[in-house]
Amino acid sequence: MSVLYPRVALIGLGLIAGSMALAMRRAGLAGEIVGTARSAETRATAREIGLVDRVVDTAAEAVADADLVVLAVPVGVMGDIAQEIGPHLKPGATVTDVGSVKGAVIAAVAPHIPEGVHFIPGHPLAGTEHSGPRAGFADLFQNRWCLLVPVPDSDPQAIARLRALWEGIGANVEEMDPDHHDLVLAVTSHAPHLIAYTMVGVADDLRRVTDSEVIKYSAAGFRDFTRIAASDPTMWRDVFLTNKEATLEILGRFTEELFALQRAIRTGDGQMLHDYFTRTRAIRRGIIEAGQDTDAPDFGRSKAH
Ligand code: NAP
């Protein structure tokens, strides 16, 4: 494949940025990849493992002469980073981000993007519970969705090029508006994470009663919750603080359903429970058929990482 961006700057060198770097390099889509992270430790690790071509100390330095700038930091700091890099962006460059929330990121970043620079927010729907510069792998985006959320005056050519980059590293790309994105993600990712955090919290309380049984007999259902609940605390704190409305809306609906199921259990309404579980089983089949997961007992994750 040919080079799409002569110079790419990655701000943040964690799971997502690292995976992008490895995938872009493998596909030959970037001339030079420059990266930076907040801590000297992460920058040193990135240098040591050769994650990018060049590691620099500041975001302002990283974006100098970059054709594509990727903000791959927690959602809550995107605005500060945008403010820092704004004056140093090259005219004609594209700024994108990979944040899990779009409305709040656009509100925080857009005001700092100067005239003549394209801002095209994005969100790859791919991740693991691991984070940091060693967590990335080139296949992370393979057959995963990447949602682009162009702002009203985004340049079609700049969008097309960014789309080509994501497709070039294996993703399927769709465009979506920010409010819709935030609602869809509240259903598919944000609320489920909160529920997993809660369930693990409950089990942790219980463990004090039953000693180590919760861990010892931890079976598939609970184990899967613990995997999700091991996700990065900073990232997820920021997701809930910035996707507040949509998450609360979905959690409200969740609570209603939970009460309905609770009532069915209390009243012994087996028919209701069976019908409910039949419906949800069909959703799981749909996900497998859509190629978004495998039927393997461990959900195919051992292969992914
Ligand atoms: P990560 O592995 O924790 O990496 C985050 C990176 O951001 C680190 O290099 C960190 O540097 C840097 N950073 C943190 N705070 C900073 C600050 N104040 N200034 C400058 N750099 C800072 O996170 P990730 O999983 O790659 O997530 C990055 C973004 O992708 C987030 O917005 C997240 O919502 C989104 N996302 C995540 C997933 C997922 O499943 N993980 C999936 C899709 C999208 P240090 O190491 O020096 O702290």
CSV table of C-alpha atoms and ligand atoms in Angstrom, one decimal:
chain,number,residue,atom,x,y,z
A,1,MET,CA,0.0,0.0,0.0
A,2,SER,CA,1.2,3.5,-0.6
A,3,VAL,CA,1.9,6.2,2.0
A,4,LEU,CA,-1.2,8.1,2.9
A,5,TYR,CA,0.4,10.6,5.3
A,6,PRO,CA,4.1,11.4,5.1
A,7,ARG,CA,4.2,12.2,8.8
A,8,VAL,CA,1.9,11.0,11.5
A,9,ALA,CA,2.0,12.3,15.1
A,10,LEU,CA,0.6,10.1,17.9
A,11,ILE,CA,-0.3,12.0,21.1
A,12,GLY,CA,-0.4,9.3,23.7
A,13,LEU,CA,1.4,6.0,23.3
A,14,GLY,CA,-0.9,3.5,24.9
A,15,LEU,CA,-2.9,0.5,23.6
A,16,ILE,CA,-4.7,2.3,20.8
A,17,ALA,CA,-1.9,4.6,19.6
A,18,GLY,CA,0.6,1.7,19.8
A,19,SER,CA,-1.6,-0.6,17.8
A,20,MET,CA,-2.1,2.1,15.2
A,21,ALA,CA,1.6,2.6,15.0
A,22,LEU,CA,2.3,-1.1,14.5
A,23,ALA,CA,-0.5,-1.5,12.0
A,24,MET,CA,0.4,1.6,10.0
A,25,ARG,CA,4.0,0.5,9.8
A,26,ARG,CA,3.1,-3.0,8.7
A,27,ALA,CA,0.8,-1.6,6.0
A,28,GLY,CA,3.3,1.1,4.9
A,29,LEU,CA,0.7,3.9,5.3
A,30,ALA,CA,2.8,6.4,7.1
A,31,GLY,CA,6.2,7.9,6.0
A,32,GLU,CA,7.3,8.7,9.6
A,33,ILE,CA,5.5,8.1,12.8
A,34,VAL,CA,6.4,10.5,15.7
A,35,GLY,CA,5.0,9.9,19.1
A,36,THR,CA,4.8,11.4,22.6
A,37,ALA,CA,3.3,10.5,26.0
A,38,ARG,CA,2.9,12.3,29.3
A,39,SER,CA,5.4,10.4,31.3
A,40,ALA,CA,9.1,10.0,30.7
A,41,GLU,CA,8.7,6.3,31.6
A,42,THR,CA,6.2,5.7,28.8
A,43,ARG,CA,8.4,7.6,26.3
A,44,ALA,CA,11.4,5.6,27.4
A,45,THR,CA,9.5,2.3,26.9
A,46,ALA,CA,8.3,3.4,23.5
A,47,ARG,CA,11.9,4.2,22.5
A,48,GLU,CA,13.2,0.9,23.9
A,49,ILE,CA,10.7,-1.2,22.0
A,50,GLY,CA,10.8,0.9,18.8
A,51,LEU,CA,7.1,1.5,18.9
A,52,VAL,CA,7.3,4.6,16.6
A,53,ASP,CA,10.1,6.0,14.5
A,54,ARG,CA,10.8,9.0,16.8
A,55,VAL,CA,9.7,9.8,20.3
A,56,VAL,CA,9.6,13.4,21.4
A,57,ASP,CA,9.0,15.1,24.8
A,58,THR,CA,6.1,17.3,24.0
A,59,ALA,CA,2.9,17.3,22.0
A,60,ALA,CA,3.8,20.6,20.4
A,61,GLU,CA,7.0,19.1,19.2
A,62,ALA,CA,5.3,16.0,17.9
A,63,VAL,CA,2.8,17.8,15.7
A,64,ALA,CA,5.3,20.0,14.0
A,65,ASP,CA,5.0,19.3,10.3
A,66,ALA,CA,2.7,16.4,10.9
A,67,ASP,CA,0.1,15.6,8.2
A,68,LEU,CA,-2.0,13.6,10.5
A,69,VAL,CA,-2.3,14.1,14.3
A,70,VAL,CA,-4.0,11.4,16.3
A,71,LEU,CA,-5.1,12.3,19.9
A,72,ALA,CA,-5.0,8.9,21.7
A,73,VAL,CA,-5.2,10.1,25.3
A,74,PRO,CA,-8.0,9.8,27.8
A,75,VAL,CA,-11.1,11.7,26.8
A,76,GLY,CA,-10.8,14.1,29.7
A,77,VAL,CA,-7.5,15.6,28.6
A,78,MET,CA,-8.2,15.9,24.9
A,79,GLY,CA,-9.2,19.6,25.2
A,80,ASP,CA,-5.9,20.5,27.1
A,81,ILE,CA,-3.8,18.7,24.5
A,82,ALA,CA,-5.7,20.5,21.6
A,83,GLN,CA,-5.1,23.8,23.2
A,84,GLU,CA,-1.4,23.0,23.5
A,85,ILE,CA,-1.0,21.8,19.9
A,86,GLY,CA,-3.4,24.3,18.2
A,87,PRO,CA,-0.7,26.9,17.4
A,88,HIS,CA,1.8,24.4,16.1
A,89,LEU,CA,-0.5,22.5,13.6
A,90,LYS,CA,0.5,22.6,9.9
A,91,PRO,CA,-2.0,24.2,7.6
A,92,GLY,CA,-3.8,21.4,5.7
A,93,ALA,CA,-3.1,18.8,8.4
A,94,THR,CA,-5.8,16.5,9.7
A,95,VAL,CA,-6.4,16.2,13.4
A,96,THR,CA,-8.4,13.1,14.6
A,97,ASP,CA,-8.9,11.4,17.9
A,98,VAL,CA,-9.8,7.9,19.0
A,99,GLY,CA,-11.8,8.8,22.1
A,100,SER,CA,-14.6,6.6,23.3
A,101,VAL,CA,-17.0,9.6,23.6
A,102,LYS,CA,-17.6,12.0,20.8
A,103,GLY,CA,-19.9,14.9,21.8
A,104,ALA,CA,-17.7,16.0,24.7
A,105,VAL,CA,-14.5,15.6,22.8
A,106,ILE,CA,-15.7,17.7,19.9
A,107,ALA,CA,-16.8,20.4,22.3
A,108,ALA,CA,-13.4,20.4,24.0
A,109,VAL,CA,-11.2,20.1,20.9
A,110,ALA,CA,-12.9,21.9,18.0
A,111,PRO,CA,-12.4,25.4,19.5
A,112,HIS,CA,-8.6,24.9,19.4
A,113,ILE,CA,-8.3,23.7,15.8
A,114,PRO,CA,-7.2,26.6,13.6
A,115,GLU,CA,-8.7,27.6,10.3
A,116,GLY,CA,-7.2,25.5,7.5
A,117,VAL,CA,-6.7,22.4,9.6
A,118,HIS,CA,-9.2,19.5,9.3
A,119,PHE,CA,-10.8,18.1,12.4
A,120,ILE,CA,-12.3,14.6,11.9
A,121,PRO,CA,-13.2,12.9,15.2
A,122,GLY,CA,-13.1,9.1,15.2
A,123,HIS,CA,-13.5,6.1,17.4
A,124,PRO,CA,-12.2,2.6,16.7
A,125,LEU,CA,-14.4,0.0,18.3
A,126,ALA,CA,-11.6,-2.2,19.3
A,127,GLY,CA,-9.7,-2.6,22.6
A,128,THR,CA,-8.6,-4.9,25.3
A,129,GLU,CA,-8.4,-4.5,29.1
A,130,HIS,CA,-4.7,-3.8,28.7
A,131,SER,CA,-3.1,-0.4,28.5
A,132,GLY,CA,0.2,1.3,28.1
A,133,PRO,CA,2.9,1.3,25.4
A,134,ARG,CA,3.5,-2.5,25.5
A,135,ALA,CA,-0.2,-3.3,25.1
A,136,GLY,CA,-0.5,-2.6,21.4
A,137,PHE,CA,-0.7,-5.2,18.6
A,138,ALA,CA,-1.0,-4.7,14.8
A,139,ASP,CA,-4.1,-6.8,14.4
A,140,LEU,CA,-6.2,-5.0,17.0
A,141,PHE,CA,-8.4,-3.2,14.3
A,142,GLN,CA,-8.8,-6.2,12.0
A,143,ASN,CA,-12.4,-6.5,11.0
A,144,ARG,CA,-13.4,-4.1,13.7
A,145,TRP,CA,-15.5,-1.0,13.2
A,146,CYS,CA,-14.1,2.5,13.2
A,147,LEU,CA,-16.7,5.2,13.4
A,148,LEU,CA,-15.8,8.6,11.9
A,149,VAL,CA,-17.8,11.5,13.3
A,150,PRO,CA,-17.0,14.4,10.9
A,151,VAL,CA,-17.9,17.9,12.1
A,152,PRO,CA,-20.2,19.9,9.8
A,153,ASP,CA,-17.5,21.5,7.7
A,154,SER,CA,-15.1,18.5,7.5
A,155,ASP,CA,-13.4,18.3,4.1
A,156,PRO,CA,-14.6,15.3,2.1
A,157,GLN,CA,-11.1,14.6,0.7
A,158,ALA,CA,-9.6,14.7,4.2
A,159,ILE,CA,-12.3,12.3,5.4
A,160,ALA,CA,-11.7,10.0,2.5
A,161,ARG,CA,-8.0,9.8,3.3
A,162,LEU,CA,-8.6,9.1,7.0
A,163,ARG,CA,-11.1,6.4,6.0
A,164,ALA,CA,-8.4,4.9,3.7
A,165,LEU,CA,-6.0,4.8,6.7
A,166,TRP,CA,-8.5,2.9,8.9
A,167,GLU,CA,-9.4,0.6,6.1
A,168,GLY,CA,-5.7,0.1,5.4
A,169,ILE,CA,-5.2,-1.2,9.0
A,170,GLY,CA,-8.1,-3.6,8.8
A,171,ALA,CA,-11.1,-1.6,10.0
A,172,ASN,CA,-14.5,-1.2,8.5
A,173,VAL,CA,-15.4,2.5,8.5
A,174,GLU,CA,-18.8,4.1,9.0
A,175,GLU,CA,-19.8,7.7,9.6
A,176,MET,CA,-22.1,8.7,12.4
A,177,ASP,CA,-23.3,11.9,14.1
A,178,PRO,CA,-21.9,12.5,17.6
A,179,ASP,CA,-25.2,12.2,19.6
A,180,HIS,CA,-26.0,8.9,17.9
A,181,HIS,CA,-22.5,7.7,18.5
A,182,ASP,CA,-22.7,8.4,22.2
A,183,LEU,CA,-26.1,6.7,22.6
A,184,VAL,CA,-25.0,3.6,20.6
A,185,LEU,CA,-21.8,3.3,22.6
A,186,ALA,CA,-23.7,3.8,25.9
A,187,VAL,CA,-25.7,0.7,25.0
A,188,THR,CA,-22.9,-1.4,23.5
A,189,SER,CA,-20.0,-0.5,25.7
A,190,HIS,CA,-20.3,2.1,28.4
A,191,ALA,CA,-23.3,0.7,30.4
A,192,PRO,CA,-22.0,-2.9,30.1
A,193,HIS,CA,-18.7,-1.7,31.6
A,194,LEU,CA,-20.5,-0.1,34.5
A,195,ILE,CA,-22.5,-3.2,35.1
A,196,ALA,CA,-19.3,-5.3,35.0
A,197,TYR,CA,-17.6,-2.9,37.5
A,198,THR,CA,-20.7,-3.2,39.7
A,199,MET,CA,-20.8,-7.0,39.6
A,200,VAL,CA,-17.2,-7.4,40.4
A,201,GLY,CA,-17.7,-4.9,43.3
A,202,VAL,CA,-20.5,-7.0,44.6
A,203,ALA,CA,-18.4,-10.2,44.4
A,204,ASP,CA,-15.6,-8.4,46.2
A,205,ASP,CA,-17.9,-7.5,49.0
A,206,LEU,CA,-19.1,-11.1,49.1
A,207,ARG,CA,-15.5,-12.4,49.1
A,208,ARG,CA,-15.1,-11.0,52.6
A,209,VAL,CA,-17.9,-13.4,53.6
A,210,THR,CA,-16.9,-16.4,51.6
A,211,ASP,CA,-13.2,-16.0,51.7
A,212,SER,CA,-11.6,-16.9,48.4
A,213,GLU,CA,-14.5,-18.9,46.9
A,214,VAL,CA,-15.4,-16.1,44.5
A,215,ILE,CA,-12.0,-16.4,42.9
A,216,LYS,CA,-11.6,-20.1,43.2
A,217,TYR,CA,-14.9,-21.0,41.5
A,218,SER,CA,-14.9,-18.0,39.2
A,219,ALA,CA,-16.7,-19.4,36.2
A,220,ALA,CA,-17.1,-18.0,32.7
A,221,GLY,CA,-19.8,-15.4,33.5
A,222,PHE,CA,-18.1,-13.8,36.3
A,223,ARG,CA,-14.6,-14.2,34.8
A,224,ASP,CA,-15.7,-12.2,31.8
A,225,PHE,CA,-17.0,-9.5,34.1
A,226,THR,CA,-13.6,-9.3,35.8
A,227,ARG,CA,-11.8,-9.0,32.5
A,228,ILE,CA,-14.0,-6.0,31.6
A,229,ALA,CA,-13.7,-4.5,35.1
A,230,ALA,CA,-9.9,-4.7,34.8
A,231,SER,CA,-10.0,-1.9,32.1
A,232,ASP,CA,-8.1,1.3,32.6
A,233,PRO,CA,-9.6,3.3,35.5
A,234,THR,CA,-8.7,6.7,34.1
A,235,MET,CA,-10.1,6.0,30.7
A,236,TRP,CA,-13.4,4.7,32.1
A,237,ARG,CA,-13.7,7.5,34.7
A,238,ASP,CA,-13.5,9.9,31.8
A,239,VAL,CA,-16.0,8.0,29.7
A,240,PHE,CA,-18.7,8.2,32.4
A,241,LEU,CA,-18.0,11.8,33.2
A,242,THR,CA,-18.2,12.8,29.6
A,243,ASN,CA,-21.0,10.5,28.3
A,244,LYS,CA,-23.2,11.3,31.2
A,245,GLU,CA,-26.6,11.8,29.6
A,246,ALA,CA,-26.6,8.8,27.3
A,247,THR,CA,-25.2,6.5,30.0
A,248,LEU,CA,-27.8,7.6,32.5
A,249,GLU,CA,-30.5,7.1,30.0
A,250,ILE,CA,-29.4,3.5,29.3
A,251,LEU,CA,-28.8,2.7,33.0
A,252,GLY,CA,-32.4,3.9,33.7
A,253,ARG,CA,-33.7,1.4,31.1
A,254,PHE,CA,-31.4,-1.3,32.4
A,255,THR,CA,-32.8,-0.8,35.9
A,256,GLU,CA,-36.4,-1.2,34.7
A,257,GLU,CA,-35.5,-4.4,32.9
A,258,LEU,CA,-33.7,-5.7,36.0
A,259,PHE,CA,-36.7,-5.0,38.1
A,260,ALA,CA,-38.9,-6.9,35.6
A,261,LEU,CA,-36.6,-9.9,35.7
A,262,GLN,CA,-36.3,-9.7,39.5
A,263,ARG,CA,-40.1,-9.7,39.7
A,264,ALA,CA,-40.3,-12.7,37.4
A,265,ILE,CA,-37.9,-14.6,39.6
A,266,ARG,CA,-39.9,-13.6,42.7
A,267,THR,CA,-43.2,-14.7,41.2
A,268,GLY,CA,-41.8,-17.8,39.6
A,269,ASP,CA,-42.7,-16.6,36.1
A,270,GLY,CA,-40.6,-19.2,34.2
A,271,GLN,CA,-42.2,-18.4,30.9
A,272,MET,CA,-41.1,-14.7,31.1
A,273,LEU,CA,-37.6,-15.7,32.0
A,274,HIS,CA,-37.4,-18.3,29.2
A,275,ASP,CA,-38.8,-15.9,26.6
A,276,TYR,CA,-36.4,-13.2,27.7
A,277,PHE,CA,-33.3,-15.4,27.5
A,278,THR,CA,-34.4,-16.8,24.1
A,279,ARG,CA,-34.5,-13.3,22.8
A,280,THR,CA,-31.1,-12.4,24.2
A,281,ARG,CA,-29.6,-15.6,22.8
A,282,ALA,CA,-30.6,-14.5,19.3
A,283,ILE,CA,-28.6,-11.3,19.8
A,284,ARG,CA,-25.5,-13.2,20.6
A,285,ARG,CA,-25.9,-15.3,17.5
A,286,GLY,CA,-26.3,-12.1,15.5
A,287,ILE,CA,-23.0,-10.8,16.8
A,288,ILE,CA,-21.2,-13.9,15.8
A,289,GLU,CA,-22.8,-13.9,12.4
A,290,ALA,CA,-21.7,-10.3,11.9
A,291,GLY,CA,-18.1,-11.5,12.5
A,292,GLN,CA,-17.7,-9.3,15.7
A,293,ASP,CA,-16.8,-12.2,17.9
A,294,THR,CA,-16.2,-16.0,17.7
A,295,ASP,CA,-18.0,-18.9,19.2
A,296,ALA,CA,-14.9,-20.1,21.0
A,297,PRO,CA,-15.4,-20.9,24.7
A,298,ASP,CA,-13.1,-18.0,25.8
A,299,PHE,CA,-14.8,-15.8,23.3
A,300,GLY,CA,-11.8,-16.1,21.1
A,301,ARG,CA,-9.8,-13.7,23.1
A,302,SER,CA,-6.8,-15.8,23.7
A,303,LYS,CA,-6.0,-15.5,20.0
A,304,ALA,CA,-6.5,-11.7,20.0
A,305,HIS,CA,-3.9,-11.1,22.6
B,1,NAP,P1,-3.7,3.9,27.4
B,1,NAP,O1,-3.2,2.6,27.0
B,1,NAP,O2,-4.0,4.1,28.9
B,1,NAP,O3,-2.8,5.1,26.9
B,1,NAP,C1,-3.1,6.4,27.2
B,1,NAP,C2,-1.9,7.3,26.7
B,1,NAP,O4,-2.3,8.7,27.0
B,1,NAP,C3,-0.7,7.0,27.5
B,1,NAP,O5,0.4,7.1,26.6
B,1,NAP,C4,-0.6,8.2,28.5
B,1,NAP,O6,0.7,8.6,28.8
B,1,NAP,C5,-1.2,9.3,27.7
B,1,NAP,N1,-1.8,10.3,28.5
B,1,NAP,C6,-2.6,10.2,29.6
B,1,NAP,N2,-2.8,11.4,30.2
B,1,NAP,C7,-2.2,12.3,29.5
B,1,NAP,C8,-2.0,13.7,29.6
B,1,NAP,N3,-2.6,14.4,30.6
B,1,NAP,N4,-1.2,14.3,28.7
B,1,NAP,C9,-0.6,13.6,27.7
B,1,NAP,N5,-0.7,12.3,27.6
B,1,NAP,C10,-1.5,11.6,28.4
B,1,NAP,O7,-5.1,4.3,26.8
B,1,NAP,P2,-5.8,3.7,25.4
B,1,NAP,O8,-6.6,2.4,25.8
B,1,NAP,O9,-4.8,3.7,24.3
B,1,NAP,O10,-6.9,4.8,25.2
B,1,NAP,C11,-6.6,6.0,24.5
B,1,NAP,C12,-7.9,6.6,24.0
B,1,NAP,O11,-8.6,5.6,23.2
B,1,NAP,C13,-8.9,7.0,25.1
B,1,NAP,O12,-9.6,8.2,24.8
B,1,NAP,C14,-10.0,5.9,25.1
B,1,NAP,O13,-11.3,6.3,25.4
B,1,NAP,C15,-9.9,5.5,23.6
B,1,NAP,N6,-10.3,4.1,23.3
B,1,NAP,C16,-9.9,3.1,24.1
B,1,NAP,C17,-10.2,1.8,23.9
B,1,NAP,C18,-9.8,0.6,24.8
B,1,NAP,O14,-10.5,-0.4,24.8
B,1,NAP,N7,-8.7,0.8,25.5
B,1,NAP,C19,-11.0,1.5,22.7
B,1,NAP,C20,-11.3,2.5,21.9
B,1,NAP,C21,-11.0,3.8,22.2
B,1,NAP,P3,1.4,7.9,30.1
B,1,NAP,O15,1.6,6.5,29.8
B,1,NAP,O16,2.7,8.6,30.1
B,1,NAP,O17,0.5,8.2,31.2
